[in-house]
mmCIF file of C-alpha atoms in Angstrom:
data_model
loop_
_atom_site.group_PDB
_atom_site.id
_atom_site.type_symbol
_atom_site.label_atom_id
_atom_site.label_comp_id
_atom_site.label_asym_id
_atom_site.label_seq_id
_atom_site.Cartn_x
_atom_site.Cartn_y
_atom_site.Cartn_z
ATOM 1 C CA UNK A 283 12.261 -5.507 0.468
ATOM 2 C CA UNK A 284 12.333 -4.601 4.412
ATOM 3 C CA UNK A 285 10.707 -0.892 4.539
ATOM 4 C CA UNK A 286 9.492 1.029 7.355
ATOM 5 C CA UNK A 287 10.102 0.836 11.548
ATOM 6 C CA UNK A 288 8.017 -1.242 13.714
ATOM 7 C CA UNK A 289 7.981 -0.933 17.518
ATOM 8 C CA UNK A 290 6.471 -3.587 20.125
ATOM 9 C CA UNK A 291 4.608 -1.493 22.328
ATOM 10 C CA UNK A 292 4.367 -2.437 26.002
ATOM 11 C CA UNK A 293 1.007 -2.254 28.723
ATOM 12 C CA UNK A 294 0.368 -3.397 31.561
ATOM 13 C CA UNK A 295 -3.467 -3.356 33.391
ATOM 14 C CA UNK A 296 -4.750 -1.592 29.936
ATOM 15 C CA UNK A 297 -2.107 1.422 29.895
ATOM 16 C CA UNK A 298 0.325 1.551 28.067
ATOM 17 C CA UNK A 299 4.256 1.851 29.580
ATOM 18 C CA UNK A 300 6.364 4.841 29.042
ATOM 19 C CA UNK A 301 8.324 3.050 27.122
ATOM 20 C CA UNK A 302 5.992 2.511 24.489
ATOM 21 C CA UNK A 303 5.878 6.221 24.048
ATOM 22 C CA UNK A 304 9.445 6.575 23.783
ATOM 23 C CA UNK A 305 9.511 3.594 21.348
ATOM 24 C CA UNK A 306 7.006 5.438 19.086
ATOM 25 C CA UNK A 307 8.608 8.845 18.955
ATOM 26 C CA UNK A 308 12.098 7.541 18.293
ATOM 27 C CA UNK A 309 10.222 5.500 15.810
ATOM 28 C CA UNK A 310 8.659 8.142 14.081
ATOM 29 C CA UNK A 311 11.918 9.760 13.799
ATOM 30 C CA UNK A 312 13.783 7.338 11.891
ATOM 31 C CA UNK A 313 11.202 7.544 9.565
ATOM 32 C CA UNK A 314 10.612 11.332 8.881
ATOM 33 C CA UNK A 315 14.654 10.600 7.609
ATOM 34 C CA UNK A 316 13.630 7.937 5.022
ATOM 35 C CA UNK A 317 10.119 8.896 4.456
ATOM 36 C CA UNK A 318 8.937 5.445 6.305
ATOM 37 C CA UNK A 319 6.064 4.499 7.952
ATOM 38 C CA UNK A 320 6.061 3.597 11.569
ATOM 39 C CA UNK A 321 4.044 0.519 12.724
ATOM 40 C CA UNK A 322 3.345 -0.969 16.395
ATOM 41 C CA UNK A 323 2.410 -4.716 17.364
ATOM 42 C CA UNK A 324 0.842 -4.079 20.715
ATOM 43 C CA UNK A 325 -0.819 -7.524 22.939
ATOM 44 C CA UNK A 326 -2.703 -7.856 25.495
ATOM 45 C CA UNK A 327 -6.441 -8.357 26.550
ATOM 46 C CA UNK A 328 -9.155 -5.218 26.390
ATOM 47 C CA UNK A 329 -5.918 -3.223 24.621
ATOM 48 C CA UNK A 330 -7.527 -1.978 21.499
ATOM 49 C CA UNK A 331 -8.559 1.640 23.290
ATOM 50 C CA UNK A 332 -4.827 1.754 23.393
ATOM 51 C CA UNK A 333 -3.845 2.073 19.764
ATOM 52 C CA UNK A 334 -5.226 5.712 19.768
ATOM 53 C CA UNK A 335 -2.442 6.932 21.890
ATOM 54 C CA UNK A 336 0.020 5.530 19.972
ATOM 55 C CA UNK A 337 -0.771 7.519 16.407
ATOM 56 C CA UNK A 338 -0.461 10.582 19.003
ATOM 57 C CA UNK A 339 3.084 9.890 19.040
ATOM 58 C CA UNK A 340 3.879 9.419 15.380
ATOM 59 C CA UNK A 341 2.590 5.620 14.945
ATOM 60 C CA UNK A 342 0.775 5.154 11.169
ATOM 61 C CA UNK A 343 -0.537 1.658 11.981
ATOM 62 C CA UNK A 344 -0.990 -0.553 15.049
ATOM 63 C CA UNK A 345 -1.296 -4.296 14.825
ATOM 64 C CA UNK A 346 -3.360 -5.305 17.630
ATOM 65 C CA UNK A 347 -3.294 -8.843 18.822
ATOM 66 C CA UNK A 348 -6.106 -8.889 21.480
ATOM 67 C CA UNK A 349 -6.915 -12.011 23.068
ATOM 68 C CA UNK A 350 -7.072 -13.536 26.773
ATOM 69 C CA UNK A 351 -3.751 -15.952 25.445
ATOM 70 C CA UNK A 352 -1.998 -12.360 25.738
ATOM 71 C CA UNK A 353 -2.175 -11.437 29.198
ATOM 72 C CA UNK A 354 -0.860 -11.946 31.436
ATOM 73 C CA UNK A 355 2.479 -11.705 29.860
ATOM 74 C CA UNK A 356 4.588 -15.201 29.251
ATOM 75 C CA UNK A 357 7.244 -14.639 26.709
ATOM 76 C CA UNK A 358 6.530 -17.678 24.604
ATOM 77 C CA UNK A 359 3.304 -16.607 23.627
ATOM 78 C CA UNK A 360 4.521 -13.301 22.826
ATOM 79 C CA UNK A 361 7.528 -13.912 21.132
ATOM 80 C CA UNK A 362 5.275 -16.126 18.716
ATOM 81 C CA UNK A 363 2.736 -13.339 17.681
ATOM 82 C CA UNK A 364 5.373 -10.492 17.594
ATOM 83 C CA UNK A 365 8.078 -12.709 14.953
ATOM 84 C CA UNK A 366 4.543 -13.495 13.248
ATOM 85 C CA UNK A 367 3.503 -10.013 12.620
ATOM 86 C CA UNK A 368 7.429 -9.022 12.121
ATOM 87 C CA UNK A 369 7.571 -11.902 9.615
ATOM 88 C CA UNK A 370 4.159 -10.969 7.761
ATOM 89 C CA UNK A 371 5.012 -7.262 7.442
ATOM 90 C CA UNK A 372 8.820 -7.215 6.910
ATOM 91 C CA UNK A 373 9.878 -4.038 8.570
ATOM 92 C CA UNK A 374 13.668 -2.715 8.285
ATOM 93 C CA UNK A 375 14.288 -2.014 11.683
ATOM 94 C CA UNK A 376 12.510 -3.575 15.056
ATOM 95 C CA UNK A 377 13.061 -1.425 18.140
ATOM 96 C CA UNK A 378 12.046 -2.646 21.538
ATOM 97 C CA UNK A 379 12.162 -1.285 24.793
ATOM 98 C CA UNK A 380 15.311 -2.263 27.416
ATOM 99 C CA UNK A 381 12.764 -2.824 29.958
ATOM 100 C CA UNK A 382 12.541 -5.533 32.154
ATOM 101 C CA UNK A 383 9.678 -7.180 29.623
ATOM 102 C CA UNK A 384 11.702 -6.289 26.660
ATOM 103 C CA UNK A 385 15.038 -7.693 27.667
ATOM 104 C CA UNK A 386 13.127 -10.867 28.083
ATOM 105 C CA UNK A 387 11.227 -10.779 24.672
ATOM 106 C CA UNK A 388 13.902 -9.248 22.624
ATOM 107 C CA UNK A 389 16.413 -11.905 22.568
ATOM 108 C CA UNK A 390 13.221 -14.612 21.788
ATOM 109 C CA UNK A 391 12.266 -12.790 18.902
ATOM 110 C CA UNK A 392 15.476 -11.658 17.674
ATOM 111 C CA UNK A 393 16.202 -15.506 17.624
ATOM 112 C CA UNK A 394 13.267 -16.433 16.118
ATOM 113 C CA UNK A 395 13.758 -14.172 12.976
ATOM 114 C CA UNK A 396 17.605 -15.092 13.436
ATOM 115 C CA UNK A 397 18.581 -11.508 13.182
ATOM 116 C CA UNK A 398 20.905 -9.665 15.394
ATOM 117 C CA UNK A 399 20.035 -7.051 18.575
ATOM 118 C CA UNK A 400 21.491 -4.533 19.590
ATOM 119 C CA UNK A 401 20.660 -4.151 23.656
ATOM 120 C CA UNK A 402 20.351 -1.333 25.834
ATOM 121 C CA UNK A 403 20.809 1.566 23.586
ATOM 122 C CA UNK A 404 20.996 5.160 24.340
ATOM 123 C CA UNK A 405 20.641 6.175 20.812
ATOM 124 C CA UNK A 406 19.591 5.441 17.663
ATOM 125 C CA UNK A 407 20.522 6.868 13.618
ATOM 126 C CA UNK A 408 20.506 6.598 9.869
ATOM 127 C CA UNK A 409 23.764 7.052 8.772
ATOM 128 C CA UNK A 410 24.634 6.695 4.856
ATOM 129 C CA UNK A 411 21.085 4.741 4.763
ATOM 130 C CA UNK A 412 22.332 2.543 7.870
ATOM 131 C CA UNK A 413 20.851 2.168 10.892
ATOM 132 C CA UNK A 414 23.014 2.574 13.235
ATOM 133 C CA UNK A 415 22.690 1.774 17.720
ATOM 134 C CA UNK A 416 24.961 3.458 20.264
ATOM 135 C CA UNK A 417 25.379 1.751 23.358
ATOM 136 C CA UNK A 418 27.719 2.111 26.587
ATOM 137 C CA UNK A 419 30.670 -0.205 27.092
ATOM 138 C CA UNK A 420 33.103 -0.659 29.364
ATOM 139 C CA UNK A 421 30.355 0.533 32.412
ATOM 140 C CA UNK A 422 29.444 3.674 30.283
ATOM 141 C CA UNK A 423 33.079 5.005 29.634
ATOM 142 C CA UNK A 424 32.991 4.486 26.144
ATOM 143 C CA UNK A 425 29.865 4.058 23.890
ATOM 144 C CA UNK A 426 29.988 1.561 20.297
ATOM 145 C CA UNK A 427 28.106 2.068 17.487
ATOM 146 C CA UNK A 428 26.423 -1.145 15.910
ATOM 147 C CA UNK A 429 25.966 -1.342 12.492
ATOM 148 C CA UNK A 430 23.873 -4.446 11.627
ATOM 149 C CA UNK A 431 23.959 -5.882 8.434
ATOM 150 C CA UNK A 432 20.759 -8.387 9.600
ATOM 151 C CA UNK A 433 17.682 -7.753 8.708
ATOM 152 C CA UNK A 434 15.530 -6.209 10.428
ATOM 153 C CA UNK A 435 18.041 -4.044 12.240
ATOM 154 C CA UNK A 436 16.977 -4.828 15.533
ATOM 155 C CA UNK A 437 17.661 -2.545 18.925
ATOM 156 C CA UNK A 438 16.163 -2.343 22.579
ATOM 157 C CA UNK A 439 16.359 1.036 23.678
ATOM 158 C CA UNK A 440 16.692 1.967 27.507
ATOM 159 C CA UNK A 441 14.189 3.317 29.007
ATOM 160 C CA UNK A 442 13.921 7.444 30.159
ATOM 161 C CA UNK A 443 16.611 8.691 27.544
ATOM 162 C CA UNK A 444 14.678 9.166 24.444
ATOM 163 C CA UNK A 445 12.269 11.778 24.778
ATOM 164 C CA UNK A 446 8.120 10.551 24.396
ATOM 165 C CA UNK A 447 7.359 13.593 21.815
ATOM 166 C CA UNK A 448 3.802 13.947 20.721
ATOM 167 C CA UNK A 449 2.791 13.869 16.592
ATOM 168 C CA UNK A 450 -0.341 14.580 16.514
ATOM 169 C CA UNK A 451 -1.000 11.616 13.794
ATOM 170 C CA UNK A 452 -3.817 9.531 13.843
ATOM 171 C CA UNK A 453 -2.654 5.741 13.100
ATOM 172 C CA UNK A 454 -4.798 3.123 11.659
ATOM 173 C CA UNK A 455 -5.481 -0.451 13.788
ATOM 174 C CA UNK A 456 -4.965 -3.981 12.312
ATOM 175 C CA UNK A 457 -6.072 -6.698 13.699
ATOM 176 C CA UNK A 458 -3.703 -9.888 14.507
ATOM 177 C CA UNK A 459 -4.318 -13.188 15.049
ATOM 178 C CA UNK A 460 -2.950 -13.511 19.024
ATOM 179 C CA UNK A 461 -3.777 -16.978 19.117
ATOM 180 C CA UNK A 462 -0.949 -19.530 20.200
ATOM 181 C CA UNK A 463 -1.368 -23.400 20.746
ATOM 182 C CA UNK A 464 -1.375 -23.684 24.525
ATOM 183 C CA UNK A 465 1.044 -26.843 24.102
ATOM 184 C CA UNK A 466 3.367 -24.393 23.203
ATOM 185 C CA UNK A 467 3.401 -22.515 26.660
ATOM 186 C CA UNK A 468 6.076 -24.351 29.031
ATOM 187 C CA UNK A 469 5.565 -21.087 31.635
ATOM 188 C CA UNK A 470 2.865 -20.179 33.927
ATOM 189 C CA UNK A 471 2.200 -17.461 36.359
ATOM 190 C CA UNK A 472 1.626 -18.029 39.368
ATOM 191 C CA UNK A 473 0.858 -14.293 40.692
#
């Protein structure tokens, strides 16, 4: 049975985004209501220093997917590991960030575990057990809340509205396997 809420933490040049922070605290919120633990799939090359700073905000375990296949960032490769680890650990809810990396990865993983998402959020609840996402309509006149009955509940969250709180927790690391079959990759950065 889905338990628990798992973020996908986002770095760039070995430090982690704001967003990441965000993502955790929020996290770790939704849990304290359920008693839940919060987990974090966080990619990338020479990244594992990183998963510290995460427990600081409320994180109880980070999967860590370090390998050279992870960075730079191409969505195909990441969208693989992340619906891996998603897939492996079976969380209830999957929050990403509304960034410009996480608009781009969301949507690939949310079809990958063919689950629903919620984008661009401005909040996030448990209501009678449910998670629920608000999100502006109609160019922020109005704001819907999304009740998915998919699981996991899956949400990006927009960046600089949910507040990066520190918990001083300290979370544990596991390590993922970050490789992917390079056949696989159809992008390629050029700079």
């Amino acid at each position: 049975m889905a338990k628990g809420v798992m973020i996908v933490a986002e770095q760039r040049d070995g430090a982690l985004r704001k967003i990441s922070l965000e993502l955790a605290a929020t996290a770790r919120k939704l849990a304290d209501q359920s008693g839940d633990e919060v987990s974090a799939i966080l990619l990338g090359s020479g990244i594992e220093g990183l998963a510290a700073q995460l427990g600081n905000y409320g994180v109880d375990k980070v999967f860590v997917g370090d390998s050279q296949a992870m960075e730079p960032y191409i969505t195909e490769a990441h969208a693989t590991v992340v619906a891996k680890v998603v897939k492996d650990n079976d969380p209830a809810i999957l929050l990403l960030g509304a960034s410009v990396q996480g608009k781009d990865l969301s949507s690939r993983v949310a079809a990958k575990l063919a689950t629903g998402l919620a984008t661009d959020c401005t909040d996030v609840k448990i209501a009678e057990g449910k998670f629920v996402a608000v999100r502006p309509m109609y160019a922020g006149k109005c704001f819907g809340e999304i009740v998915t009955s998919s699981s996991p509940a899956m949400a990006s969250l927009r960046p600089n509205v949910f507040p990066a709180v520190e918990n001083a927790k300290a979370g544990t690391v596991v390590k993922v396997d970050a490789a992917v079959d390079a056949a696989s990759i159809k992008s390629k950065v050029l700079e």
